């Protein structure tokens, strides 16, 4: 019986392939090769380098899951949003596989994939709120009871995760910066540096992290040399203001929307400071907080394969000969 769906994720700098059993959501194969080290020296992702690394990493992983090919019933691949050259690596592989194995092809929006990281082993639930915090996006969403998505807030400029990456770059910490900043912040002792929370007194629900980044830049310029201690103090002040900014707007949103369930997804949802604050917010509002397993917060193919299962059930397939790459977020209308 053909009951397995193979998912491919290559929208940015993680090459990942996973295989899920569509009948019971169990994961039968899951592998990711991260390119972090290769991009670290540049302080961010270099698209051309990412594409070249995907082409070798994806084939290497594919080789390891050949034994499952006869049981595959579909191929799911991230087709938007992301770096076009990176997306293309996964899309080309997915098309060739679907053609060779004569199985349908499923195009998965990356942000929808992140939402599915909350439901890797279970049925999706609708009628809930979502905070999506990644390197490319920061948004608050509502999924209505029919599965339609409404964006309640988003960032005007940098995303939450991206702002951590940029601070890390300013302090020569390498890429990606989120975990590095979080770990440094834990070492802060004096905690005297304070950054103001962006748009604190505005009724506006959207986010902006560029001003906070600038506050950090100006603080760094005050010192001739940044030692480990100073870096920790800056990281602490930055992380707190960034998390406070997220929570400040969410508190306003929670007053408008009476969420019963609220989920947080995306690479930066691994941040424990943010998780703790969200837990408090949800408790205060008698709302259940749903978190993705730490391993599946960042980009991964299992969430793409899992999203592929629901598309498969609805027979949402794309034609192999069609142009499915769309680096912009075009198909983010319903789950
Ligand atoms: O979802 P993801 O893997 O890729 C995108 O779709 O963008 O998210 C990666 C982002 C990076 O910006 C990374 O610095 C950030 O998530 N990130 C964090 C943490 N771990 C990863 N940001 C803050 N705190 C963290 N612990
Ligand atoms: Zn992502």
mmCIF file with all atom_site columns, C-alpha atoms in Angstrom, residues 219-310:
data_model
loop_
_atom_site.group_PDB
_atom_site.id
_atom_site.type_symbol
_atom_site.label_atom_id
_atom_site.label_alt_id
_atom_site.label_comp_id
_atom_site.label_asym_id
_atom_site.label_entity_id
_atom_site.label_seq_id
_atom_site.pdbx_PDB_ins_code
_atom_site.Cartn_x
_atom_site.Cartn_y
_atom_site.Cartn_z
_atom_site.occupancy
_atom_site.B_iso_or_equiv
_atom_site.pdbx_formal_charge
_atom_site.auth_seq_id
_atom_site.auth_comp_id
_atom_site.auth_asym_id
_atom_site.auth_atom_id
_atom_site.pdbx_PDB_model_num
ATOM 1  C CA . UNK A 1 219 ? 24.710  51.715 22.235 1.00 0.00 ? 219 UNK A CA 1
ATOM 2  C CA . UNK A 1 220 ? 27.481  49.623 20.614 1.00 0.00 ? 220 UNK A CA 1
ATOM 3  C CA . UNK A 1 221 ? 29.043  52.802 19.147 1.00 0.00 ? 221 UNK A CA 1
ATOM 4  C CA . UNK A 1 222 ? 29.544  54.173 22.681 1.00 0.00 ? 222 UNK A CA 1
ATOM 5  C CA . UNK A 1 223 ? 32.265  51.655 23.406 1.00 0.00 ? 223 UNK A CA 1
ATOM 6  C CA . UNK A 1 224 ? 35.709  51.290 21.904 1.00 0.00 ? 224 UNK A CA 1
ATOM 7  C CA . UNK A 1 225 ? 35.724  47.566 22.461 1.00 0.00 ? 225 UNK A CA 1
ATOM 8  C CA . UNK A 1 226 ? 32.900  45.195 23.336 1.00 0.00 ? 226 UNK A CA 1
ATOM 9  C CA . UNK A 1 227 ? 33.896  42.528 25.828 1.00 0.00 ? 227 UNK A CA 1
ATOM 10 C CA . UNK A 1 228 ? 31.796  39.435 26.593 1.00 0.00 ? 228 UNK A CA 1
ATOM 11 C CA . UNK A 1 229 ? 30.235  41.182 29.568 1.00 0.00 ? 229 UNK A CA 1
ATOM 12 C CA . UNK A 1 230 ? 29.036  44.193 27.560 1.00 0.00 ? 230 UNK A CA 1
ATOM 13 C CA . UNK A 1 231 ? 27.733  41.947 24.783 1.00 0.00 ? 231 UNK A CA 1
ATOM 14 C CA . UNK A 1 232 ? 25.674  40.059 27.367 1.00 0.00 ? 232 UNK A CA 1
ATOM 15 C CA . UNK A 1 233 ? 24.247  43.290 28.788 1.00 0.00 ? 233 UNK A CA 1
ATOM 16 C CA . UNK A 1 234 ? 23.281  44.528 25.288 1.00 0.00 ? 234 UNK A CA 1
ATOM 17 C CA . UNK A 1 235 ? 21.838  41.125 24.354 1.00 0.00 ? 235 UNK A CA 1
ATOM 18 C CA . UNK A 1 236 ? 19.751  41.117 27.531 1.00 0.00 ? 236 UNK A CA 1
ATOM 19 C CA . UNK A 1 237 ? 18.377  44.623 26.970 1.00 0.00 ? 237 UNK A CA 1
ATOM 20 C CA . UNK A 1 238 ? 17.652  43.834 23.320 1.00 0.00 ? 238 UNK A CA 1
ATOM 21 C CA . UNK A 1 239 ? 15.918  40.515 23.913 1.00 0.00 ? 239 UNK A CA 1
ATOM 22 C CA . UNK A 1 240 ? 13.706  41.989 26.606 1.00 0.00 ? 240 UNK A CA 1
ATOM 23 C CA . UNK A 1 241 ? 12.635  44.992 24.534 1.00 0.00 ? 241 UNK A CA 1
ATOM 24 C CA . UNK A 1 242 ? 11.985  42.764 21.486 1.00 0.00 ? 242 UNK A CA 1
ATOM 25 C CA . UNK A 1 243 ? 9.897   40.281 23.508 1.00 0.00 ? 243 UNK A CA 1
ATOM 26 C CA . UNK A 1 244 ? 8.091   43.137 25.257 1.00 0.00 ? 244 UNK A CA 1
ATOM 27 C CA . UNK A 1 245 ? 7.227   44.610 21.843 1.00 0.00 ? 245 UNK A CA 1
ATOM 28 C CA . UNK A 1 246 ? 5.702   41.290 20.741 1.00 0.00 ? 246 UNK A CA 1
ATOM 29 C CA . UNK A 1 247 ? 3.705   41.016 23.974 1.00 0.00 ? 247 UNK A CA 1
ATOM 30 C CA . UNK A 1 248 ? 2.598   44.658 24.035 1.00 0.00 ? 248 UNK A CA 1
ATOM 31 C CA . UNK A 1 249 ? 0.808   44.301 20.683 1.00 0.00 ? 249 UNK A CA 1
ATOM 32 C CA . UNK A 1 250 ? -0.474  40.831 21.508 1.00 0.00 ? 250 UNK A CA 1
ATOM 33 C CA . UNK A 1 251 ? -2.128  42.133 24.668 1.00 0.00 ? 251 UNK A CA 1
ATOM 34 C CA . UNK A 1 252 ? -4.060  44.593 22.518 1.00 0.00 ? 252 UNK A CA 1
ATOM 35 C CA . UNK A 1 253 ? -4.954  41.859 20.028 1.00 0.00 ? 253 UNK A CA 1
ATOM 36 C CA . UNK A 1 254 ? -6.131  39.533 22.809 1.00 0.00 ? 254 UNK A CA 1
ATOM 37 C CA . UNK A 1 255 ? -8.552  42.246 23.935 1.00 0.00 ? 255 UNK A CA 1
ATOM 38 C CA . UNK A 1 256 ? -10.146 42.233 20.470 1.00 0.00 ? 256 UNK A CA 1
ATOM 39 C CA . UNK A 1 257 ? -10.033 38.502 19.771 1.00 0.00 ? 257 UNK A CA 1
ATOM 40 C CA . UNK A 1 258 ? -11.115 36.011 22.386 1.00 0.00 ? 258 UNK A CA 1
ATOM 41 C CA . UNK A 1 259 ? -8.783  33.197 21.406 1.00 0.00 ? 259 UNK A CA 1
ATOM 42 C CA . UNK A 1 260 ? -9.372  29.826 23.065 1.00 0.00 ? 260 UNK A CA 1
ATOM 43 C CA . UNK A 1 261 ? -6.179  28.431 21.539 1.00 0.00 ? 261 UNK A CA 1
ATOM 44 C CA . UNK A 1 262 ? -3.067  30.384 20.608 1.00 0.00 ? 262 UNK A CA 1
ATOM 45 C CA . UNK A 1 263 ? -0.069  28.857 18.840 1.00 0.00 ? 263 UNK A CA 1
ATOM 46 C CA . UNK A 1 264 ? 3.447   30.170 18.322 1.00 0.00 ? 264 UNK A CA 1
ATOM 47 C CA . UNK A 1 265 ? 5.547   28.959 15.408 1.00 0.00 ? 265 UNK A CA 1
ATOM 48 C CA . UNK A 1 266 ? 8.707   29.781 13.419 1.00 0.00 ? 266 UNK A CA 1
ATOM 49 C CA . UNK A 1 267 ? 12.416  29.532 14.174 1.00 0.00 ? 267 UNK A CA 1
ATOM 50 C CA . UNK A 1 268 ? 12.348  32.318 16.774 1.00 0.00 ? 268 UNK A CA 1
ATOM 51 C CA . UNK A 1 269 ? 9.541   30.623 18.708 1.00 0.00 ? 269 UNK A CA 1
ATOM 52 C CA . UNK A 1 270 ? 12.345  28.575 20.285 1.00 0.00 ? 270 UNK A CA 1
ATOM 53 C CA . UNK A 1 271 ? 13.172  31.659 22.373 1.00 0.00 ? 271 UNK A CA 1
ATOM 54 C CA . UNK A 1 272 ? 12.451  30.696 25.987 1.00 0.00 ? 272 UNK A CA 1
ATOM 55 C CA . UNK A 1 273 ? 12.023  34.274 27.205 1.00 0.00 ? 273 UNK A CA 1
ATOM 56 C CA . UNK A 1 274 ? 9.302   34.766 24.570 1.00 0.00 ? 274 UNK A CA 1
ATOM 57 C CA . UNK A 1 275 ? 7.692   31.407 25.386 1.00 0.00 ? 275 UNK A CA 1
ATOM 58 C CA . UNK A 1 276 ? 7.497   32.285 29.091 1.00 0.00 ? 276 UNK A CA 1
ATOM 59 C CA . UNK A 1 277 ? 5.858   35.649 28.402 1.00 0.00 ? 277 UNK A CA 1
ATOM 60 C CA . UNK A 1 278 ? 3.360   34.033 26.012 1.00 0.00 ? 278 UNK A CA 1
ATOM 61 C CA . UNK A 1 279 ? 2.534   31.415 28.625 1.00 0.00 ? 279 UNK A CA 1
ATOM 62 C CA . UNK A 1 280 ? 1.692   34.204 31.107 1.00 0.00 ? 280 UNK A CA 1
ATOM 63 C CA . UNK A 1 281 ? -0.397  36.062 28.548 1.00 0.00 ? 281 UNK A CA 1
ATOM 64 C CA . UNK A 1 282 ? -2.373  32.943 27.686 1.00 0.00 ? 282 UNK A CA 1
ATOM 65 C CA . UNK A 1 283 ? -2.925  32.022 31.332 1.00 0.00 ? 283 UNK A CA 1
ATOM 66 C CA . UNK A 1 284 ? -4.211  35.531 32.024 1.00 0.00 ? 284 UNK A CA 1
ATOM 67 C CA . UNK A 1 285 ? -6.647  35.194 29.113 1.00 0.00 ? 285 UNK A CA 1
ATOM 68 C CA . UNK A 1 286 ? -7.698  31.600 29.854 1.00 0.00 ? 286 UNK A CA 1
ATOM 69 C CA . UNK A 1 287 ? -6.332  30.479 26.545 1.00 0.00 ? 287 UNK A CA 1
ATOM 70 C CA . UNK A 1 288 ? -4.367  27.314 25.750 1.00 0.00 ? 288 UNK A CA 1
ATOM 71 C CA . UNK A 1 289 ? -0.846  27.996 24.447 1.00 0.00 ? 289 UNK A CA 1
ATOM 72 C CA . UNK A 1 290 ? 0.255   25.555 21.772 1.00 0.00 ? 290 UNK A CA 1
ATOM 73 C CA . UNK A 1 291 ? 3.991   25.275 21.110 1.00 0.00 ? 291 UNK A CA 1
ATOM 74 C CA . UNK A 1 292 ? 5.859   23.357 18.449 1.00 0.00 ? 292 UNK A CA 1
ATOM 75 C CA . UNK A 1 293 ? 8.525   20.918 19.704 1.00 0.00 ? 293 UNK A CA 1
ATOM 76 C CA . UNK A 1 294 ? 11.826  22.868 19.940 1.00 0.00 ? 294 UNK A CA 1
ATOM 77 C CA . UNK A 1 295 ? 13.371  20.673 17.215 1.00 0.00 ? 295 UNK A CA 1
ATOM 78 C CA . UNK A 1 296 ? 10.620  21.659 14.759 1.00 0.00 ? 296 UNK A CA 1
ATOM 79 C CA . UNK A 1 297 ? 10.438  25.434 15.399 1.00 0.00 ? 297 UNK A CA 1
ATOM 80 C CA . UNK A 1 298 ? 13.084  26.144 12.758 1.00 0.00 ? 298 UNK A CA 1
ATOM 81 C CA . UNK A 1 299 ? 12.658  25.228 9.086  1.00 0.00 ? 299 UNK A CA 1
ATOM 82 C CA . UNK A 1 300 ? 12.160  21.513 8.589  1.00 0.00 ? 300 UNK A CA 1
ATOM 83 C CA . UNK A 1 301 ? 10.652  19.158 6.028  1.00 0.00 ? 301 UNK A CA 1
ATOM 84 C CA . UNK A 1 302 ? 8.433   17.277 8.463  1.00 0.00 ? 302 UNK A CA 1
ATOM 85 C CA . UNK A 1 303 ? 6.061   20.264 8.744  1.00 0.00 ? 303 UNK A CA 1
ATOM 86 C CA . UNK A 1 304 ? 5.935   20.384 4.917  1.00 0.00 ? 304 UNK A CA 1
ATOM 87 C CA . UNK A 1 305 ? 5.185   16.664 4.669  1.00 0.00 ? 305 UNK A CA 1
ATOM 88 C CA . UNK A 1 306 ? 2.500   17.047 7.380  1.00 0.00 ? 306 UNK A CA 1
ATOM 89 C CA . UNK A 1 307 ? 0.869   19.958 5.519  1.00 0.00 ? 307 UNK A CA 1
ATOM 90 C CA . UNK A 1 308 ? 1.107   17.747 2.426  1.00 0.00 ? 308 UNK A CA 1
ATOM 91 C CA . UNK A 1 309 ? -1.088  15.116 4.111  1.00 0.00 ? 309 UNK A CA 1
ATOM 92 C CA . UNK A 1 310 ? -4.049  17.533 4.383  1.00 0.00 ? 310 UNK A CA 1
#
